[in-house]
Short mmCIF file of C-alpha atoms in Angstrom, two decimals:
data_model
loop_
_atom_site.label_atom_id
_atom_site.label_comp_id
_atom_site.label_asym_id
_atom_site.label_seq_id
_atom_site.Cartn_x
_atom_site.Cartn_y
_atom_site.Cartn_z
CA UNK B 149 71.68 -18.98 89.25
CA UNK B 150 68.02 -19.68 87.32
CA UNK B 151 65.26 -20.68 89.81
CA UNK B 152 62.91 -22.62 88.90
CA UNK B 153 60.29 -23.28 91.89
CA UNK B 154 62.37 -26.72 92.98
CA UNK B 155 65.16 -27.06 91.65
CA UNK B 156 68.82 -28.29 92.31
CA UNK B 157 71.32 -26.56 91.89
CA UNK B 158 75.19 -26.36 92.08
CA UNK B 159 76.55 -23.82 94.70
CA UNK B 160 80.22 -23.80 95.50
CA UNK B 161 81.75 -28.17 95.42
CA UNK B 162 77.10 -28.96 96.72
CA UNK B 163 74.19 -29.69 94.98
CA UNK B 164 71.25 -28.10 96.64
CA UNK B 165 68.02 -28.99 96.68
CA UNK B 166 65.56 -25.98 96.37
CA UNK B 167 61.96 -26.18 97.09
CA UNK B 168 58.62 -24.50 97.38
CA UNK B 169 60.40 -21.17 95.86
CA UNK B 170 57.28 -19.93 94.42
CA UNK B 171 56.20 -19.80 98.22
CA UNK B 172 54.44 -16.44 99.67
CA UNK B 173 57.62 -14.88 101.94
CA UNK B 174 56.55 -11.03 101.94
CA UNK B 175 52.62 -10.01 101.19
CA UNK B 176 54.58 -7.68 99.09
CA UNK B 177 54.96 -10.44 96.19
CA UNK B 178 57.95 -11.63 97.43
CA UNK B 179 58.71 -15.44 97.70
CA UNK B 180 61.29 -17.80 98.99
CA UNK B 181 62.73 -17.40 95.14
CA UNK B 182 63.58 -13.81 96.37
CA UNK B 183 64.81 -14.85 99.44
CA UNK B 184 67.82 -17.45 98.05
CA UNK B 185 68.05 -15.00 95.30
CA UNK B 186 69.21 -11.70 98.06
CA UNK B 187 71.43 -14.52 100.21
CA UNK B 188 73.54 -15.45 96.85
CA UNK B 189 73.63 -12.33 96.09
CA UNK B 190 74.85 -10.66 99.52
CA UNK B 191 76.84 -13.87 100.36
CA UNK B 192 79.97 -12.02 100.37
CA UNK B 193 79.31 -9.59 102.59
CA UNK B 194 78.09 -11.08 104.81
CA UNK B 195 79.43 -14.51 105.31
CA UNK B 196 82.43 -12.95 106.43
CA UNK B 197 80.74 -11.28 109.72
CA UNK B 198 79.19 -14.24 110.19
CA UNK B 199 81.90 -16.62 110.39
CA UNK B 200 82.50 -19.18 113.21
CA UNK B 201 79.60 -17.87 114.88
CA UNK B 202 76.99 -20.50 116.36
CA UNK B 203 73.65 -19.17 114.24
CA UNK B 204 69.72 -19.50 115.87
CA UNK B 205 67.52 -19.84 113.12
CA UNK B 206 63.85 -18.44 113.17
CA UNK B 207 62.12 -19.61 110.25
CA UNK B 208 58.87 -19.25 108.71
CA UNK B 209 57.90 -21.79 106.75
CA UNK B 210 54.80 -20.32 105.44
CA UNK B 211 55.94 -16.53 105.36
CA UNK B 212 56.09 -14.00 107.46
CA UNK B 213 52.37 -13.66 108.34
CA UNK B 214 52.08 -17.06 109.69
CA UNK B 215 53.72 -18.86 112.60
CA UNK B 216 57.66 -18.42 112.98
CA UNK B 217 59.37 -19.93 115.69
CA UNK B 218 63.43 -20.45 116.55
CA UNK B 219 65.80 -23.51 115.67
CA UNK B 220 68.93 -23.77 117.75
CA UNK B 221 69.68 -27.61 117.16
CA UNK B 222 71.13 -28.41 113.66
CA UNK B 223 68.06 -30.63 112.52
CA UNK B 224 69.24 -33.90 111.62
CA UNK B 225 67.97 -33.44 107.97
CA UNK B 226 70.59 -31.64 106.50
CA UNK B 227 73.24 -32.21 104.48
CA UNK B 228 76.73 -34.03 105.83
CA UNK B 229 78.38 -30.92 104.80
CA UNK B 230 76.75 -28.57 107.43
CA UNK B 231 78.58 -27.33 109.35
CA UNK B 232 78.20 -28.26 113.54
CA UNK B 233 79.76 -26.67 116.76
CA UNK B 234 78.77 -28.02 119.74
CA UNK B 235 78.20 -25.09 122.81
CA UNK B 236 77.62 -27.05 126.52
CA UNK B 237 74.57 -25.35 128.04
CA UNK B 238 74.07 -25.85 131.45
CA UNK B 239 70.75 -28.60 130.60
CA UNK B 240 72.39 -30.03 127.15
CA UNK B 241 75.53 -30.02 124.57
CA UNK B 242 73.39 -27.78 121.09
CA UNK B 243 74.96 -28.64 117.81
CA UNK B 244 74.79 -25.35 115.92
CA UNK B 245 74.71 -24.34 112.78
CA UNK B 246 78.03 -22.07 111.74
CA UNK B 247 77.91 -20.87 108.33
CA UNK B 248 80.79 -19.39 106.40
CA UNK B 249 80.30 -20.61 102.63
CA UNK B 250 77.61 -19.42 100.70
CA UNK B 251 76.18 -23.50 99.88
CA UNK B 252 74.60 -23.14 103.82
CA UNK B 253 73.59 -19.26 103.02
CA UNK B 254 71.43 -20.57 100.88
CA UNK B 255 70.55 -24.21 102.70
CA UNK B 256 69.65 -21.78 105.49
CA UNK B 257 67.63 -19.05 103.43
CA UNK B 258 65.54 -22.36 101.71
CA UNK B 259 64.52 -23.73 105.53
CA UNK B 260 62.53 -20.20 105.27
CA UNK B 261 65.36 -18.54 108.00
CA UNK B 262 64.72 -14.73 106.97
CA UNK B 263 66.54 -12.87 109.84
CA UNK B 264 70.47 -14.53 110.19
CA UNK B 265 70.71 -14.49 114.76
CA UNK B 266 74.68 -15.41 115.40
CA UNK B 267 76.60 -15.44 118.54
CA UNK B 268 78.85 -12.06 119.54
CA UNK B 269 81.52 -14.51 120.07
CA UNK B 270 84.01 -16.89 117.58
CA UNK B 271 83.95 -20.74 117.80
CA UNK B 272 87.51 -19.73 118.87
CA UNK B 273 86.79 -18.90 121.89
CA UNK B 274 83.54 -18.83 122.98
CA UNK B 275 83.94 -17.35 126.30
CA UNK B 276 85.72 -14.35 125.50
CA UNK B 277 83.23 -12.19 122.86
CA UNK B 278 84.84 -10.05 120.15
CA UNK B 279 81.75 -7.75 120.19
CA UNK B 280 79.63 -6.40 122.54
CA UNK B 281 76.14 -4.26 121.58
CA UNK B 282 73.50 -1.60 122.79
CA UNK B 283 70.02 -2.05 121.67
CA UNK B 284 68.61 1.13 121.00
CA UNK B 285 63.82 -0.52 121.26
CA UNK B 286 61.76 2.80 121.00
CA UNK B 287 59.17 1.75 122.66
CA UNK B 288 55.31 3.20 121.95
CA UNK B 289 55.84 7.06 121.75
CA UNK B 290 59.31 7.22 120.79
CA UNK B 291 60.52 7.53 117.91
CA UNK B 292 62.75 6.84 115.31
CA UNK B 293 64.45 10.91 115.92
CA UNK B 294 64.50 9.86 119.85
CA UNK B 295 67.27 6.37 118.35
CA UNK B 296 69.19 8.49 116.19
CA UNK B 297 70.01 10.95 119.16
CA UNK B 298 70.41 8.39 121.74
CA UNK B 299 72.51 6.52 119.51
CA UNK B 300 74.49 9.71 119.09
CA UNK B 301 74.59 10.85 122.99
CA UNK B 302 75.55 6.32 123.14
CA UNK B 303 78.52 7.49 120.78
CA UNK B 304 80.25 9.83 122.31
CA UNK B 305 79.96 8.16 126.25
CA UNK B 306 82.26 5.93 124.32
CA UNK B 307 84.26 8.32 122.21
CA UNK B 308 85.36 9.12 125.14
CA UNK B 309 86.85 5.77 126.63
CA UNK B 310 87.98 5.64 123.42
CA UNK B 311 85.90 3.06 121.61
CA UNK B 312 84.90 3.09 118.19
CA UNK B 313 80.98 2.21 117.77
CA UNK B 314 79.82 1.45 114.28
CA UNK B 315 75.20 2.06 113.99
CA UNK B 316 73.62 -0.48 111.58
CA UNK B 317 69.90 -0.10 111.63
CA UNK B 318 67.73 -2.81 113.28
CA UNK B 319 65.79 -3.64 110.06
CA UNK B 320 62.34 -3.09 112.35
CA UNK B 321 62.27 0.24 114.02
CA UNK B 322 65.67 0.64 116.36
CA UNK B 323 69.29 1.12 116.22
CA UNK B 324 72.28 -1.22 116.86
CA UNK B 325 76.05 -0.28 118.04
CA UNK B 326 78.07 -3.14 117.63
CA UNK B 327 81.08 -2.82 119.04
CA UNK B 328 84.14 -4.85 118.29
CA UNK B 329 86.51 -5.96 121.32
CA UNK B 330 89.72 -8.14 122.52
CA UNK B 331 88.58 -11.29 123.41
CA UNK B 332 89.52 -11.44 126.36
CA UNK B 333 86.33 -10.17 128.43
CA UNK B 334 83.75 -12.21 129.83
CA UNK B 335 80.70 -12.45 129.16
CA UNK B 336 79.86 -10.95 132.53
CA UNK B 337 82.42 -7.99 131.96
CA UNK B 338 81.16 -7.48 128.66
CA UNK B 339 77.20 -6.87 129.76
CA UNK B 340 79.38 -4.98 132.55
CA UNK B 341 80.18 -2.41 130.45
CA UNK B 342 77.86 -2.13 128.39
CA UNK B 343 75.53 -1.46 131.38
CA UNK B 344 77.37 0.84 132.68
CA UNK B 345 76.91 2.84 129.10
CA UNK B 346 74.10 2.17 129.07
CA UNK B 347 73.84 4.09 133.23
CA UNK B 348 75.71 7.14 131.90
CA UNK B 349 73.24 7.57 129.18
CA UNK B 350 70.46 7.08 131.58
CA UNK B 351 71.66 9.82 133.47
CA UNK B 352 72.23 12.60 131.48
CA UNK B 353 69.25 11.78 129.48
CA UNK B 354 65.80 10.01 131.72
CA UNK B 355 62.88 11.57 130.28
CA UNK B 356 63.39 9.75 126.52
CA UNK B 357 65.80 6.66 127.63
CA UNK B 358 65.24 3.72 130.12
CA UNK B 359 66.68 0.26 131.41
CA UNK B 360 62.87 -0.27 132.83
CA UNK B 361 63.35 -4.38 131.48
CA UNK B 362 59.28 -4.61 131.86
CA UNK B 363 57.70 -3.05 128.82
CA UNK B 364 54.75 -1.77 129.92
CA UNK B 365 57.25 1.28 131.86
CA UNK B 366 59.20 2.01 129.04
CA UNK B 367 55.98 4.44 126.72
CA UNK B 368 57.74 7.43 125.41
CA UNK B 369 61.25 6.26 125.90
CA UNK B 370 64.43 4.44 123.76
CA UNK B 371 65.50 0.97 125.87
CA UNK B 372 69.04 0.53 126.34
CA UNK B 373 69.49 -2.94 125.68
CA UNK B 374 72.80 -3.88 127.19
CA UNK B 375 71.29 -7.86 128.45
CA UNK B 376 71.19 -9.26 124.79
CA UNK B 377 75.14 -9.53 125.52
CA UNK B 378 74.35 -12.55 127.48
CA UNK B 379 75.93 -15.97 126.64
CA UNK B 380 74.68 -17.71 124.31
CA UNK B 381 71.85 -14.28 123.22
CA UNK B 382 71.81 -13.91 119.32
CA UNK B 383 71.58 -11.18 117.67
CA UNK B 384 69.95 -10.19 114.23
CA UNK B 385 73.29 -9.39 112.07
CA UNK B 386 73.84 -7.12 109.22
CA UNK B 387 72.29 -7.55 106.05
CA UNK B 388 70.35 -9.97 107.53
CA UNK B 389 66.68 -9.71 106.05
CA UNK B 390 63.39 -8.87 108.67
CA UNK B 391 60.59 -10.76 108.99
CA UNK B 392 58.50 -7.14 107.83
CA UNK B 393 56.86 -5.56 105.07
CA UNK B 394 58.72 -4.13 102.28
CA UNK B 395 61.33 -7.25 103.58
CA UNK B 396 63.59 -4.35 105.46
CA UNK B 397 67.82 -4.75 104.86
CA UNK B 398 69.55 -4.41 108.52
CA UNK B 399 71.88 -1.94 107.39
CA UNK B 400 75.31 -0.48 108.05
CA UNK B 401 75.69 3.41 108.59
CA UNK B 402 77.87 5.78 108.97
CA UNK B 403 77.85 8.43 111.90
CA UNK B 404 77.23 11.19 109.53
CA UNK B 405 73.76 9.47 108.56
CA UNK B 406 73.07 8.87 112.24
CA UNK B 407 73.91 12.94 113.05
CA UNK B 408 72.12 14.02 110.25
CA UNK B 409 68.72 12.34 111.37
CA UNK B 410 67.23 12.02 107.25
CA UNK B 411 67.26 8.52 107.63
CA UNK B 412 64.68 6.01 107.98
CA UNK B 413 64.25 2.36 108.14
CA UNK B 414 62.52 1.83 105.55
CA UNK B 415 64.92 3.26 103.60
CA UNK B 416 66.73 -0.27 103.09
CA UNK B 417 65.63 -2.98 101.32
CA UNK B 418 66.18 -6.54 99.33
CA UNK B 419 65.33 -3.64 96.48
CA UNK B 420 67.87 -0.89 97.62
CA UNK B 421 70.78 -2.31 99.57
CA UNK B 422 73.14 -2.99 96.89
CA UNK B 423 72.91 0.66 94.96
CA UNK B 424 73.99 1.22 98.63
CA UNK B 425 76.21 -1.81 98.60
CA UNK B 426 77.74 -0.53 95.57
CA UNK B 427 78.05 2.82 96.30
CA UNK B 428 79.85 2.28 100.26
CA UNK B 429 81.10 -0.49 100.03
CA UNK B 430 80.41 -2.97 103.54
CA UNK B 431 80.73 -0.06 105.46
CA UNK B 432 81.52 -2.64 108.52
CA UNK B 433 84.87 -3.53 107.23
CA UNK B 434 86.15 -2.21 109.67
CA UNK B 435 84.51 -4.70 112.32
CA UNK B 436 86.35 -7.18 110.87
CA UNK B 437 89.82 -5.92 111.97
CA UNK B 438 89.41 -4.24 114.88
CA UNK B 439 89.30 -5.04 118.60
CA UNK B 440 89.32 -2.52 121.37
CA UNK B 441 89.73 -2.10 125.30
CA UNK B 442 86.81 -2.22 127.15
CA UNK B 443 89.86 -2.15 130.92
CA UNK B 444 88.77 1.72 130.90
CA UNK B 445 85.34 0.83 130.79
CA UNK B 446 85.70 -2.28 133.01
CA UNK B 447 87.53 -0.10 135.78
CA UNK B 448 85.64 2.60 136.02
CA UNK B 449 82.32 0.49 136.94
#
């Protein structure tokens, strides 16, 4: 796809107008054209994971150094071919965007939507998520090496329940562990299961881990954020770009890489991710066809 500063491109059955493509998004000289090109190329890998998930846009119209804002509702000016899905919340109904195809993904990129934040449930069964997550977030004074160590401890406990987990870099300073589950558990049950695992980890390693919600009380520890499993919460999905210097990518990892301890978040960027995919494929492919029981955790909880 040839990209000029402003042009119409044909993507599938749709004509898409791309605008302000020379707009600087990352301070290293990466523009909106780079953003659009990235999502053009990564589409075959990210779309299966986003399929049928309500998506929340986080937009950076003036680049990562400018003001950003979240946008849940699909804007009225979006083309009619953008798929919307109404979700009832306590006070209103929100028409979320569903990103199932490349034209929608590129339209999102053209809105300066850098990150792809999606629900942990699909529209087929919004009240029973098919993913659980443990978000490992290092507070000040905790290192990425600490995060890797704690990730392995979380894995050990999940292994004891015969549950596979899939690690990925957050794209920032932490790790996300995705756990594919059967679509039979409520949000409350999934949150409770992840809370129980977090409690086990903190009990074993209280000097390096915490479930403390107040940021100022987490110093030097890795925060185990199980609350990301709540209804309507979204996660930065794998292969999504992040709004940080160097244009890092939230990147799937092998557990062997976590155990070796040599990886760093900055290793995986808009410039390096495709070489990794070429040699390793989609490490997260297993997430798509794995459905696991949480019965043992729920029973013990």
